PDB file of C-alpha atoms and ligand atoms in Angstrom:
ATOM      1  CA  UNK A  26       0.000   0.000   0.000  1.00 89.00           C
ATOM      2  CA  UNK A  27       1.373   3.415  -0.937  1.00 94.00           C
ATOM      3  CA  UNK A  28       0.886   5.873   1.916  1.00 98.00           C
ATOM      4  CA  UNK A  29      -0.187   9.514   1.660  1.00 98.00           C
ATOM      5  CA  UNK A  30      -0.662  10.421   5.323  1.00 98.00           C
ATOM      6  CA  UNK A  31       2.032   8.422   7.110  1.00 98.00           C
ATOM      7  CA  UNK A  32       5.593   7.263   6.505  1.00 98.00           C
ATOM      8  CA  UNK A  33       6.943   3.846   7.508  1.00 98.00           C
ATOM      9  CA  UNK A  34      10.705   3.388   7.726  1.00 98.00           C
ATOM     10  CA  UNK A  35      12.788   0.568   9.129  1.00 97.00           C
ATOM     11  CA  UNK A  36      16.238   0.898  10.631  1.00 96.00           C
ATOM     12  CA  UNK A  37      17.248  -2.683  11.425  1.00 96.00           C
ATOM     13  CA  UNK A  38      14.917  -3.962  14.147  1.00 97.00           C
ATOM     14  CA  UNK A  39      13.340  -0.549  14.779  1.00 98.00           C
ATOM     15  CA  UNK A  40      10.372   0.523  12.647  1.00 98.00           C
ATOM     16  CA  UNK A  41       9.227   4.131  12.743  1.00 98.00           C
ATOM     17  CA  UNK A  42       5.775   5.269  11.713  1.00 98.00           C
ATOM     18  CA  UNK A  43       5.576   9.018  11.173  1.00 98.00           C
ATOM     19  CA  UNK A  44       2.186  10.697  11.059  1.00 98.00           C
ATOM     20  CA  UNK A  45       2.565  12.900   8.037  1.00 98.00           C
ATOM     21  CA  UNK A  46       0.006  15.689   7.706  1.00 98.00           C
ATOM     22  CA  UNK A  47       2.234  18.444   9.080  1.00 98.00           C
ATOM     23  CA  UNK A  48       0.037  21.332   7.868  1.00 98.00           C
ATOM     24  CA  UNK A  49      -2.774  19.983  10.114  1.00 98.00           C
ATOM     25  CA  UNK A  50      -0.473  19.010  12.989  1.00 98.00           C
ATOM     26  CA  UNK A  51      -0.959  15.387  11.877  1.00 98.00           C
ATOM     27  CA  UNK A  52      -4.652  15.305  12.802  1.00 98.00           C
ATOM     28  CA  UNK A  53      -6.272  11.925  12.193  1.00 98.00           C
ATOM     29  CA  UNK A  54      -8.376  11.293   9.107  1.00 98.00           C
ATOM     30  CA  UNK A  55     -10.091   8.062   8.071  1.00 97.00           C
ATOM     31  CA  UNK A  56      -7.384   7.663   5.438  1.00 98.00           C
ATOM     32  CA  UNK A  57      -4.671   7.985   8.073  1.00 98.00           C
ATOM     33  CA  UNK A  58      -6.382   5.348  10.201  1.00 98.00           C
ATOM     34  CA  UNK A  59      -6.528   2.957   7.245  1.00 98.00           C
ATOM     35  CA  UNK A  60      -2.869   3.542   6.434  1.00 98.00           C
ATOM     36  CA  UNK A  61      -1.877   3.123  10.074  1.00 98.00           C
ATOM     37  CA  UNK A  62      -3.747  -0.181  10.262  1.00 98.00           C
ATOM     38  CA  UNK A  63      -1.939  -1.373   7.145  1.00 98.00           C
ATOM     39  CA  UNK A  64       1.426  -0.230   8.511  1.00 98.00           C
ATOM     40  CA  UNK A  65       0.817  -2.020  11.815  1.00 98.00           C
ATOM     41  CA  UNK A  66       0.038  -5.212   9.869  1.00 98.00           C
ATOM     42  CA  UNK A  67       3.386  -4.789   8.122  1.00 97.00           C
ATOM     43  CA  UNK A  68       5.191  -4.191  11.423  1.00 97.00           C
ATOM     44  CA  UNK A  69       3.635  -7.336  12.920  1.00 96.00           C
ATOM     45  CA  UNK A  70       4.679  -9.398   9.899  1.00 96.00           C
ATOM     46  CA  UNK A  71       8.188  -7.946   9.721  1.00 96.00           C
ATOM     47  CA  UNK A  72       9.652  -9.265  12.954  1.00 93.00           C
ATOM     48  CA  UNK A  73      10.492  -5.718  14.054  1.00 97.00           C
ATOM     49  CA  UNK A  74      11.483  -5.504  17.713  1.00 98.00           C
ATOM     50  CA  UNK A  75      10.521  -1.897  18.409  1.00 98.00           C
ATOM     51  CA  UNK A  76       7.897   0.456  17.010  1.00 98.00           C
ATOM     52  CA  UNK A  77       8.404   4.217  17.196  1.00 98.00           C
ATOM     53  CA  UNK A  78       5.484   6.574  16.580  1.00 99.00           C
ATOM     54  CA  UNK A  79       6.228  10.202  15.812  1.00 98.00           C
ATOM     55  CA  UNK A  80       4.915  13.176  13.852  1.00 98.00           C
ATOM     56  CA  UNK A  81       6.205  15.203  10.923  1.00 98.00           C
ATOM     57  CA  UNK A  82       6.713  18.935  11.323  1.00 98.00           C
ATOM     58  CA  UNK A  83       5.926  20.853  14.501  1.00 98.00           C
ATOM     59  CA  UNK A  84       3.136  18.632  15.833  1.00 98.00           C
ATOM     60  CA  UNK A  85       2.883  15.080  17.106  1.00 99.00           C
ATOM     61  CA  UNK A  86      -0.850  14.672  16.509  1.00 99.00           C
ATOM     62  CA  UNK A  87      -3.763  17.098  17.058  1.00 98.00           C
ATOM     63  CA  UNK A  88      -6.379  14.354  17.423  1.00 98.00           C
ATOM     64  CA  UNK A  89      -9.337  13.938  15.124  1.00 98.00           C
ATOM     65  CA  UNK A  90      -9.292  16.204  12.074  1.00 98.00           C
ATOM     66  CA  UNK A  91     -12.113  18.561  12.961  1.00 96.00           C
ATOM     67  CA  UNK A  92     -12.269  19.818   9.392  1.00 93.00           C
ATOM     68  CA  UNK A  93     -13.809  16.495   8.470  1.00 76.00           C
ATOM     69  CA  UNK A  94     -16.562  17.004  11.044  1.00 63.00           C
ATOM     70  CA  UNK A  95     -18.388  20.025   9.719  1.00 62.00           C
ATOM     71  CA  UNK A  96     -21.437  18.139   8.465  1.00 59.00           C
ATOM     72  CA  UNK A  97     -24.773  19.546   9.605  1.00 64.00           C
ATOM     73  CA  UNK A  98     -26.226  16.287  10.915  1.00 70.00           C
ATOM     74  CA  UNK A  99     -25.182  14.862  14.249  1.00 81.00           C
ATOM     75  CA  UNK A 100     -22.461  12.284  13.548  1.00 86.00           C
ATOM     76  CA  UNK A 101     -22.226   9.054  15.511  1.00 94.00           C
ATOM     77  CA  UNK A 102     -18.816   9.560  17.091  1.00 96.00           C
ATOM     78  CA  UNK A 103     -19.188   6.277  18.961  1.00 97.00           C
ATOM     79  CA  UNK A 104     -19.226   4.532  15.620  1.00 97.00           C
ATOM     80  CA  UNK A 105     -16.040   6.381  14.616  1.00 97.00           C
ATOM     81  CA  UNK A 106     -14.349   5.264  17.835  1.00 98.00           C
ATOM     82  CA  UNK A 107     -15.561   1.708  17.357  1.00 98.00           C
ATOM     83  CA  UNK A 108     -14.317   1.513  13.793  1.00 98.00           C
ATOM     84  CA  UNK A 109     -11.095   3.559  13.895  1.00 98.00           C
ATOM     85  CA  UNK A 110      -9.709   4.724  17.239  1.00 98.00           C
ATOM     86  CA  UNK A 111     -10.504   1.880  19.614  1.00 98.00           C
ATOM     87  CA  UNK A 112      -8.983  -0.808  17.379  1.00 98.00           C
ATOM     88  CA  UNK A 113      -5.833   1.317  17.068  1.00 98.00           C
ATOM     89  CA  UNK A 114      -5.408   1.752  20.823  1.00 98.00           C
ATOM     90  CA  UNK A 115      -6.263  -1.891  21.543  1.00 98.00           C
ATOM     91  CA  UNK A 116      -3.790  -3.002  18.947  1.00 98.00           C
ATOM     92  CA  UNK A 117      -0.910  -0.891  20.223  1.00 98.00           C
ATOM     93  CA  UNK A 118      -1.476  -2.187  23.758  1.00 97.00           C
ATOM     94  CA  UNK A 119      -1.680  -5.789  22.545  1.00 97.00           C
ATOM     95  CA  UNK A 120       1.400  -5.703  20.307  1.00 97.00           C
ATOM     96  CA  UNK A 121       4.130  -7.813  21.888  1.00 97.00           C
ATOM     97  CA  UNK A 122       6.848  -5.331  20.987  1.00 98.00           C
ATOM     98  CA  UNK A 123       7.540  -2.089  22.831  1.00 98.00           C
ATOM     99  CA  UNK A 124       5.872   0.987  21.352  1.00 98.00           C
ATOM    100  CA  UNK A 125       7.727   4.271  21.806  1.00 98.00           C
ATOM    101  CA  UNK A 126       5.995   7.617  21.303  1.00 99.00           C
ATOM    102  CA  UNK A 127       8.541  10.195  20.200  1.00 99.00           C
ATOM    103  CA  UNK A 128       6.487  13.288  20.934  1.00 99.00           C
ATOM    104  CA  UNK A 129       8.050  15.960  18.775  1.00 98.00           C
ATOM    105  CA  UNK A 130       5.354  18.626  19.228  1.00 98.00           C
ATOM    106  CA  UNK A 131       1.817  19.181  20.446  1.00 98.00           C
ATOM    107  CA  UNK A 132      -0.195  16.055  21.287  1.00 99.00           C
ATOM    108  CA  UNK A 133      -3.875  17.001  21.598  1.00 98.00           C
ATOM    109  CA  UNK A 134      -7.125  15.075  21.954  1.00 98.00           C
ATOM    110  CA  UNK A 135      -6.797  11.570  20.597  1.00 98.00           C
ATOM    111  CA  UNK A 136      -3.214  12.495  19.692  1.00 98.00           C
ATOM    112  CA  UNK A 137      -2.476  12.775  23.414  1.00 98.00           C
ATOM    113  CA  UNK A 138      -4.269   9.465  24.000  1.00 98.00           C
ATOM    114  CA  UNK A 139      -2.055   7.922  21.338  1.00 98.00           C
ATOM    115  CA  UNK A 140       1.094   9.164  23.069  1.00 98.00           C
ATOM    116  CA  UNK A 141      -0.121   7.903  26.452  1.00 98.00           C
ATOM    117  CA  UNK A 142      -1.036   4.503  25.029  1.00 98.00           C
ATOM    118  CA  UNK A 143       2.590   3.919  24.023  1.00 98.00           C
ATOM    119  CA  UNK A 144       4.778   1.897  26.372  1.00 98.00           C
ATOM    120  CA  UNK A 145       7.364   4.638  26.644  1.00 98.00           C
ATOM    121  CA  UNK A 146       6.747   8.261  25.721  1.00 98.00           C
ATOM    122  CA  UNK A 147       9.699  10.576  25.261  1.00 98.00           C
ATOM    123  CA  UNK A 148       9.072  14.202  24.394  1.00 98.00           C
ATOM    124  CA  UNK A 149      10.970  17.161  23.022  1.00 98.00           C
ATOM    125  CA  UNK A 150      11.144  20.050  25.494  1.00 98.00           C
ATOM    126  CA  UNK A 151       9.002  22.231  23.191  1.00 98.00           C
ATOM    127  CA  UNK A 152       6.267  19.573  22.923  1.00 98.00           C
ATOM    128  CA  UNK A 153       2.997  19.945  24.790  1.00 98.00           C
ATOM    129  CA  UNK A 154      -0.007  17.887  25.811  1.00 98.00           C
ATOM    130  CA  UNK A 155      -3.653  18.846  25.790  1.00 98.00           C
ATOM    131  CA  UNK A 156      -6.833  16.979  26.640  1.00 98.00           C
ATOM    132  CA  UNK A 157      -8.693  19.043  24.051  1.00 98.00           C
ATOM    133  CA  UNK A 158     -11.898  17.005  24.193  1.00 97.00           C
ATOM    134  CA  UNK A 159     -13.952  18.953  26.767  1.00 98.00           C
ATOM    135  CA  UNK A 160     -13.190  22.185  24.886  1.00 97.00           C
ATOM    136  CA  UNK A 161     -15.307  20.879  22.011  1.00 97.00           C
ATOM    137  CA  UNK A 162     -17.950  19.289  24.203  1.00 97.00           C
ATOM    138  CA  UNK A 163     -16.590  15.753  24.281  1.00 98.00           C
ATOM    139  CA  UNK A 164     -15.351  13.268  26.831  1.00 98.00           C
ATOM    140  CA  UNK A 165     -11.691  12.175  26.604  1.00 98.00           C
ATOM    141  CA  UNK A 166     -11.531   9.107  24.398  1.00 98.00           C
ATOM    142  CA  UNK A 167      -9.115   6.636  22.829  1.00 98.00           C
ATOM    143  CA  UNK A 168      -8.243   5.430  26.308  1.00 98.00           C
ATOM    144  CA  UNK A 169      -7.577   8.760  28.013  1.00 98.00           C
ATOM    145  CA  UNK A 170     -10.177   8.311  30.784  1.00 98.00           C
ATOM    146  CA  UNK A 171      -8.481   4.994  31.629  1.00 97.00           C
ATOM    147  CA  UNK A 172      -4.900   6.087  31.173  1.00 97.00           C
ATOM    148  CA  UNK A 173      -4.986   9.515  32.829  1.00 98.00           C
ATOM    149  CA  UNK A 174      -5.983   8.528  36.382  1.00 97.00           C
ATOM    150  CA  UNK A 175      -3.603   5.597  36.279  1.00 96.00           C
ATOM    151  CA  UNK A 176      -0.693   7.755  35.154  1.00 97.00           C
ATOM    152  CA  UNK A 177      -1.216  10.898  37.218  1.00 98.00           C
ATOM    153  CA  UNK A 178      -3.865  10.057  39.848  1.00 97.00           C
ATOM    154  CA  UNK A 179      -7.462  11.230  40.041  1.00 97.00           C
ATOM    155  CA  UNK A 180      -6.897  14.898  40.982  1.00 98.00           C
ATOM    156  CA  UNK A 181      -4.629  15.699  38.048  1.00 98.00           C
ATOM    157  CA  UNK A 182      -6.680  13.491  35.721  1.00 98.00           C
ATOM    158  CA  UNK A 183      -9.787  15.534  36.507  1.00 98.00           C
ATOM    159  CA  UNK A 184      -8.006  18.858  36.084  1.00 98.00           C
ATOM    160  CA  UNK A 185      -6.444  17.805  32.793  1.00 98.00           C
ATOM    161  CA  UNK A 186      -9.672  16.365  31.388  1.00 98.00           C
ATOM    162  CA  UNK A 187     -12.045  19.098  32.560  1.00 98.00           C
ATOM    163  CA  UNK A 188      -9.899  22.155  31.915  1.00 98.00           C
ATOM    164  CA  UNK A 189      -8.257  20.967  28.700  1.00 97.00           C
ATOM    165  CA  UNK A 190      -5.242  23.161  29.419  1.00 97.00           C
ATOM    166  CA  UNK A 191      -2.121  22.757  27.354  1.00 98.00           C
ATOM    167  CA  UNK A 192       0.722  21.554  29.574  1.00 98.00           C
ATOM    168  CA  UNK A 193       4.412  21.527  28.766  1.00 98.00           C
ATOM    169  CA  UNK A 194       6.469  18.407  28.174  1.00 98.00           C
ATOM    170  CA  UNK A 195       8.350  19.154  31.363  1.00 98.00           C
ATOM    171  CA  UNK A 196       5.130  19.281  33.364  1.00 98.00           C
ATOM    172  CA  UNK A 197       4.030  16.033  31.719  1.00 98.00           C
ATOM    173  CA  UNK A 198       7.286  14.389  32.786  1.00 98.00           C
ATOM    174  CA  UNK A 199       7.053  15.854  36.314  1.00 98.00           C
ATOM    175  CA  UNK A 200       3.546  14.437  36.660  1.00 98.00           C
ATOM    176  CA  UNK A 201       4.517  11.004  35.381  1.00 98.00           C
ATOM    177  CA  UNK A 202       2.506  11.220  32.162  1.00 98.00           C
ATOM    178  CA  UNK A 203       5.612  10.438  30.135  1.00 98.00           C
ATOM    179  CA  UNK A 204       8.962   8.793  30.671  1.00 98.00           C
ATOM    180  CA  UNK A 205      11.353  11.556  29.716  1.00 98.00           C
ATOM    181  CA  UNK A 206      11.775  15.002  28.232  1.00 98.00           C
ATOM    182  CA  UNK A 207      14.868  15.933  26.250  1.00 98.00           C
ATOM    183  CA  UNK A 208      16.061  19.062  24.483  1.00 98.00           C
ATOM    184  CA  UNK A 209      14.560  19.382  21.005  1.00 98.00           C
ATOM    185  CA  UNK A 210      17.859  18.856  19.233  1.00 98.00           C
ATOM    186  CA  UNK A 211      18.446  15.682  21.289  1.00 98.00           C
ATOM    187  CA  UNK A 212      15.106  13.974  20.562  1.00 98.00           C
ATOM    188  CA  UNK A 213      16.209  12.042  17.464  1.00 98.00           C
ATOM    189  CA  UNK A 214      19.396  10.781  19.143  1.00 98.00           C
ATOM    190  CA  UNK A 215      17.557   9.918  22.353  1.00 98.00           C
ATOM    191  CA  UNK A 216      14.913   7.947  20.433  1.00 98.00           C
ATOM    192  CA  UNK A 217      17.579   6.117  18.441  1.00 98.00           C
ATOM    193  CA  UNK A 218      19.413   5.199  21.655  1.00 98.00           C
ATOM    194  CA  UNK A 219      16.174   4.058  23.288  1.00 98.00           C
ATOM    195  CA  UNK A 220      15.223   2.042  20.190  1.00 98.00           C
ATOM    196  CA  UNK A 221      18.621   0.352  20.154  1.00 97.00           C
ATOM    197  CA  UNK A 222      18.337  -0.558  23.837  1.00 97.00           C
ATOM    198  CA  UNK A 223      14.814  -1.898  23.518  1.00 98.00           C
ATOM    199  CA  UNK A 224      15.701  -3.824  20.360  1.00 98.00           C
ATOM    200  CA  UNK A 225      18.461  -5.580  22.297  1.00 97.00           C
ATOM    201  CA  UNK A 226      16.150  -6.431  25.220  1.00 98.00           C
ATOM    202  CA  UNK A 227      14.647  -9.914  25.686  1.00 98.00           C
ATOM    203  CA  UNK A 228      11.524  -9.893  23.464  1.00 97.00           C
ATOM    204  CA  UNK A 229       9.525 -12.490  25.398  1.00 97.00           C
ATOM    205  CA  UNK A 230      10.139 -10.697  28.686  1.00 98.00           C
ATOM    206  CA  UNK A 231       9.160  -7.342  27.173  1.00 98.00           C
ATOM    207  CA  UNK A 232       5.901  -8.798  25.842  1.00 97.00           C
ATOM    208  CA  UNK A 233       5.059 -10.345  29.224  1.00 98.00           C
ATOM    209  CA  UNK A 234       5.976  -7.164  31.127  1.00 98.00           C
ATOM    210  CA  UNK A 235       3.655  -5.183  28.905  1.00 97.00           C
ATOM    211  CA  UNK A 236       0.782  -7.600  29.449  1.00 97.00           C
ATOM    212  CA  UNK A 237       1.348  -8.037  33.186  1.00 98.00           C
ATOM    213  CA  UNK A 238       1.388  -4.297  33.862  1.00 97.00           C
ATOM    214  CA  UNK A 239      -1.868  -3.789  31.971  1.00 95.00           C
ATOM    215  CA  UNK A 240      -3.561  -6.727  33.687  1.00 96.00           C
ATOM    216  CA  UNK A 241      -2.422  -5.474  37.100  1.00 96.00           C
ATOM    217  CA  UNK A 242      -5.130  -2.790  37.095  1.00 94.00           C
ATOM    218  CA  UNK A 243      -7.860  -5.409  37.151  1.00 94.00           C
ATOM    219  CA  UNK A 244      -6.053  -7.909  39.375  1.00 97.00           C
ATOM    220  CA  UNK A 245      -5.786  -8.335  43.126  1.00 97.00           C
ATOM    221  CA  UNK A 246      -2.273  -8.693  44.526  1.00 98.00           C
ATOM    222  CA  UNK A 247      -2.992 -12.392  44.785  1.00 98.00           C
ATOM    223  CA  UNK A 248      -4.033 -12.593  41.143  1.00 98.00           C
ATOM    224  CA  UNK A 249      -0.967 -10.679  40.087  1.00 98.00           C
ATOM    225  CA  UNK A 250       1.361 -12.906  42.124  1.00 98.00           C
ATOM    226  CA  UNK A 251      -0.140 -15.862  40.270  1.00 98.00           C
ATOM    227  CA  UNK A 252       0.292 -14.150  36.903  1.00 98.00           C
ATOM    228  CA  UNK A 253       3.944 -13.423  37.696  1.00 98.00           C
ATOM    229  CA  UNK A 254       4.428 -17.053  38.722  1.00 98.00           C
ATOM    230  CA  UNK A 255       3.020 -18.309  35.412  1.00 98.00           C
ATOM    231  CA  UNK A 256       5.046 -15.827  33.360  1.00 98.00           C
ATOM    232  CA  UNK A 257       8.213 -16.638  35.253  1.00 98.00           C
ATOM    233  CA  UNK A 258       7.643 -20.395  34.821  1.00 98.00           C
ATOM    234  CA  UNK A 259       7.508 -19.935  31.070  1.00 97.00           C
ATOM    235  CA  UNK A 260      10.308 -17.413  30.806  1.00 98.00           C
ATOM    236  CA  UNK A 261      12.540 -19.531  33.017  1.00 98.00           C
ATOM    237  CA  UNK A 262      12.431 -22.204  30.326  1.00 98.00           C
ATOM    238  CA  UNK A 263      13.318 -19.762  27.521  1.00 98.00           C
ATOM    239  CA  UNK A 264      16.591 -19.516  25.630  1.00 98.00           C
ATOM    240  CA  UNK A 265      16.531 -15.832  26.492  1.00 98.00           C
ATOM    241  CA  UNK A 266      16.748 -16.516  30.217  1.00 98.00           C
ATOM    242  CA  UNK A 267      19.622 -18.955  29.687  1.00 98.00           C
ATOM    243  CA  UNK A 268      21.386 -16.412  27.512  1.00 98.00           C
ATOM    244  CA  UNK A 269      20.732 -13.568  29.984  1.00 98.00           C
ATOM    245  CA  UNK A 270      22.262 -15.481  32.873  1.00 98.00           C
ATOM    246  CA  UNK A 271      25.195 -16.737  30.771  1.00 98.00           C
ATOM    247  CA  UNK A 272      25.911 -13.210  29.545  1.00 98.00           C
ATOM    248  CA  UNK A 273      25.828 -11.902  33.111  1.00 98.00           C
ATOM    249  CA  UNK A 274      28.249 -14.560  34.339  1.00 98.00           C
ATOM    250  CA  UNK A 275      30.529 -14.083  31.335  1.00 98.00           C
ATOM    251  CA  UNK A 276      30.391 -10.282  31.748  1.00 98.00           C
ATOM    252  CA  UNK A 277      29.281  -9.662  28.155  1.00 98.00           C
ATOM    253  CA  UNK A 278      26.178  -8.175  26.506  1.00 96.00           C
ATOM    254  CA  UNK A 279      23.348 -10.686  26.022  1.00 97.00           C
ATOM    255  CA  UNK A 280      22.192 -11.660  22.535  1.00 97.00           C
ATOM    256  CA  UNK A 281      18.508 -12.474  22.892  1.00 97.00           C
ATOM    257  CA  UNK A 282      16.778 -14.558  20.244  1.00 95.00           C
ATOM    258  CA  UNK A 283      13.193 -14.218  21.456  1.00 95.00           C
ATOM    259  CA  UNK A 284      12.877 -17.969  21.994  1.00 95.00           C
TER     260      UNK A 284
HETATM  261  C1  LHQ B  11      -6.322  21.089  12.811  1.00 89.22           C
HETATM  262  C2  LHQ B  11      -6.486  20.373  14.011  1.00 89.22           C
HETATM  263  C3  LHQ B  11      -7.506  19.401  14.078  1.00 89.22           C
HETATM  264  C4  LHQ B  11      -8.041  19.934  11.884  1.00 89.22           C
HETATM  265  C5  LHQ B  11      -4.880  21.752  14.287  1.00 89.22           C
HETATM  266  N1  LHQ B  11      -8.257  19.208  12.983  1.00 89.22           N
HETATM  267  N2  LHQ B  11      -7.100  20.865  11.763  1.00 89.22           N
HETATM  268  C6  LHQ B  11     -12.479  11.014  18.244  1.00 89.22           C
HETATM  269  C7  LHQ B  11     -13.551  10.449  17.554  1.00 89.22           C
HETATM  270  C8  LHQ B  11     -14.391  11.155  16.717  1.00 89.22           C
HETATM  271  C9  LHQ B  11     -14.554  12.423  16.657  1.00 89.22           C
HETATM  272  C10 LHQ B  11     -14.117  13.392  17.530  1.00 89.22           C
HETATM  273  O1  LHQ B  11     -12.929  13.298  18.196  1.00 89.22           O
HETATM  274  C11 LHQ B  11     -12.235  12.265  18.579  1.00 89.22           C
HETATM  275  C12 LHQ B  11     -11.131  12.527  19.426  1.00 89.22           C
HETATM  276  C13 LHQ B  11     -10.465  13.861  19.346  1.00 89.22           C
HETATM  277  O2  LHQ B  11      -9.326  13.886  19.039  1.00 89.22           O
HETATM  278  S1  LHQ B  11     -11.349  15.225  19.794  1.00 89.22           S
HETATM  279  C14 LHQ B  11     -10.106  16.488  19.852  1.00 89.22           C
HETATM  280  C15 LHQ B  11      -9.755  17.021  18.498  1.00 89.22           C
HETATM  281  N3  LHQ B  11      -8.644  17.921  18.583  1.00 89.22           N
HETATM  282  C16 LHQ B  11      -8.727  19.174  19.042  1.00 89.22           C
HETATM  283  O3  LHQ B  11      -9.753  19.654  19.484  1.00 89.22           O
HETATM  284  C17 LHQ B  11      -7.465  20.017  18.932  1.00 89.22           C
HETATM  285  C18 LHQ B  11      -7.675  21.150  17.966  1.00 89.22           C
HETATM  286  N4  LHQ B  11      -6.446  21.901  17.783  1.00 89.22           N
HETATM  287  C19 LHQ B  11      -5.997  22.828  18.646  1.00 89.22           C
HETATM  288  O4  LHQ B  11      -6.606  23.104  19.656  1.00 89.22           O
HETATM  289  C20 LHQ B  11      -4.740  23.551  18.283  1.00 89.22           C
HETATM  290  O5  LHQ B  11      -4.516  23.405  16.904  1.00 89.22           O
HETATM  291  C21 LHQ B  11      -3.505  23.002  19.031  1.00 89.22           C
HETATM  292  C22 LHQ B  11      -3.596  23.406  20.522  1.00 89.22           C
HETATM  293  C23 LHQ B  11      -3.391  21.488  18.913  1.00 89.22           C
HETATM  294  C24 LHQ B  11      -2.237  23.624  18.425  1.00 89.22           C
HETATM  295  O6  LHQ B  11      -2.379  25.025  18.412  1.00 89.22           O
HETATM  296  P1  LHQ B  11      -1.356  25.907  17.535  1.00 89.22           P
HETATM  297  O7  LHQ B  11       0.037  25.483  17.825  1.00 89.22           O
HETATM  298  O8  LHQ B  11      -1.707  27.344  17.799  1.00 89.22           O
HETATM  299  O9  LHQ B  11      -1.633  25.524  16.014  1.00 89.22           O
HETATM  300  P2  LHQ B  11      -2.875  25.945  15.112  1.00 89.22           P
HETATM  301  O10 LHQ B  11      -4.131  25.895  15.888  1.00 89.22           O
HETATM  302  O11 LHQ B  11      -2.549  27.209  14.389  1.00 89.22           O
HETATM  303  O12 LHQ B  11      -2.923  24.721  14.063  1.00 89.22           O
HETATM  304  C25 LHQ B  11      -2.094  24.700  12.886  1.00 89.22           C
HETATM  305  C26 LHQ B  11      -2.942  24.201  11.757  1.00 89.22           C
HETATM  306  O13 LHQ B  11      -3.388  22.883  12.056  1.00 89.22           O
HETATM  307  C27 LHQ B  11      -4.204  25.053  11.581  1.00 89.22           C
HETATM  308  O14 LHQ B  11      -4.532  25.012  10.220  1.00 89.22           O
HETATM  309  P3  LHQ B  11      -4.422  26.336   9.307  1.00 89.22           P
HETATM  310  O15 LHQ B  11      -4.880  25.886   7.956  1.00 89.22           O
HETATM  311  O16 LHQ B  11      -5.276  27.374   9.937  1.00 89.22           O
HETATM  312  O17 LHQ B  11      -2.956  26.683   9.355  1.00 89.22           O
HETATM  313  C28 LHQ B  11      -5.234  24.262  12.341  1.00 89.22           C
HETATM  314  O18 LHQ B  11      -6.549  24.501  11.902  1.00 89.22           O
HETATM  315  C29 LHQ B  11      -4.814  22.852  12.027  1.00 89.22           C
HETATM  316  N5  LHQ B  11      -5.302  21.917  13.030  1.00 89.22           N
HETATM  317  N6  LHQ B  11      -5.570  20.809  14.907  1.00 89.22           N
HETATM  318  N7  LHQ B  11      -7.714  18.642  15.172  1.00 89.22           N
END
């Protein structure tokens, strides 16, 4: 599929998908959703070990393209979520590989949800985050009502969602919304370094970590102890565990195969 609204590039084990409608701050259109779905299929089939999501130009993603929403009749936004946004968020969370959001500029509305749904979000110092939904009479969607209180606690979640204020990358990092903020001219290098590290990590462990942390929100401590036991039983029999221990004892970097 030839893409018009995104770019997909691979650098060894790291695939980068760049939202590419810079004149609209990479706001989502139906076409972009279709292209993203196709690109994620390709990533899944490629054996990539890390997926980086970023934006072209001065924005990361400004959420739904509101220019496409000017129709007189009341649209069924629930249907749009069901068909386009929810599958995207579910898919990113379910992918066994780590997803990195390289937040190069403003992340607003569903664009902020997208950044928060990544496993690790790293932002340029000039980037910003905005729960734009309430400003246009909507509830935060694409996972934001679930992610926000878990990331920053209920008080900040309510303030962010109800006020829709634009907060700086630094504030986002201080509040625990994202992993790290770096100077603008360091973002590319920082993302490359992070991608390299994650690509060298043990793939089975990464996939299980991702799943266990998500399941923890619904689990009791007892349930989570059991989940960890089952994961550890399986991982303990993996080549990766053997290799990890051997590399430690031999004082060398591990070479994980994902088996
Ligand atoms: C845009 C957009 C945009 C179109 C900037 N659309 N053009 C899900 C399911 C179904 C439906 C409804 O929604 C959802 C979830 C959502 O995402 S709802 C939230 C939708 N997003 C927003 O409400 C954010 C709207 N944008 C903004 O508030 C500002 O643009 C921000 C704060 C993001 C950036 O402000 P500035 O840095 O001052 O940039 P700007 O406003 O000048 O934008 C630059 C251009 O991008 C401009 O176009 P123009 O042709 O005038 O240069 C904007 O119109 C366009 N743009 N966001 N979402």
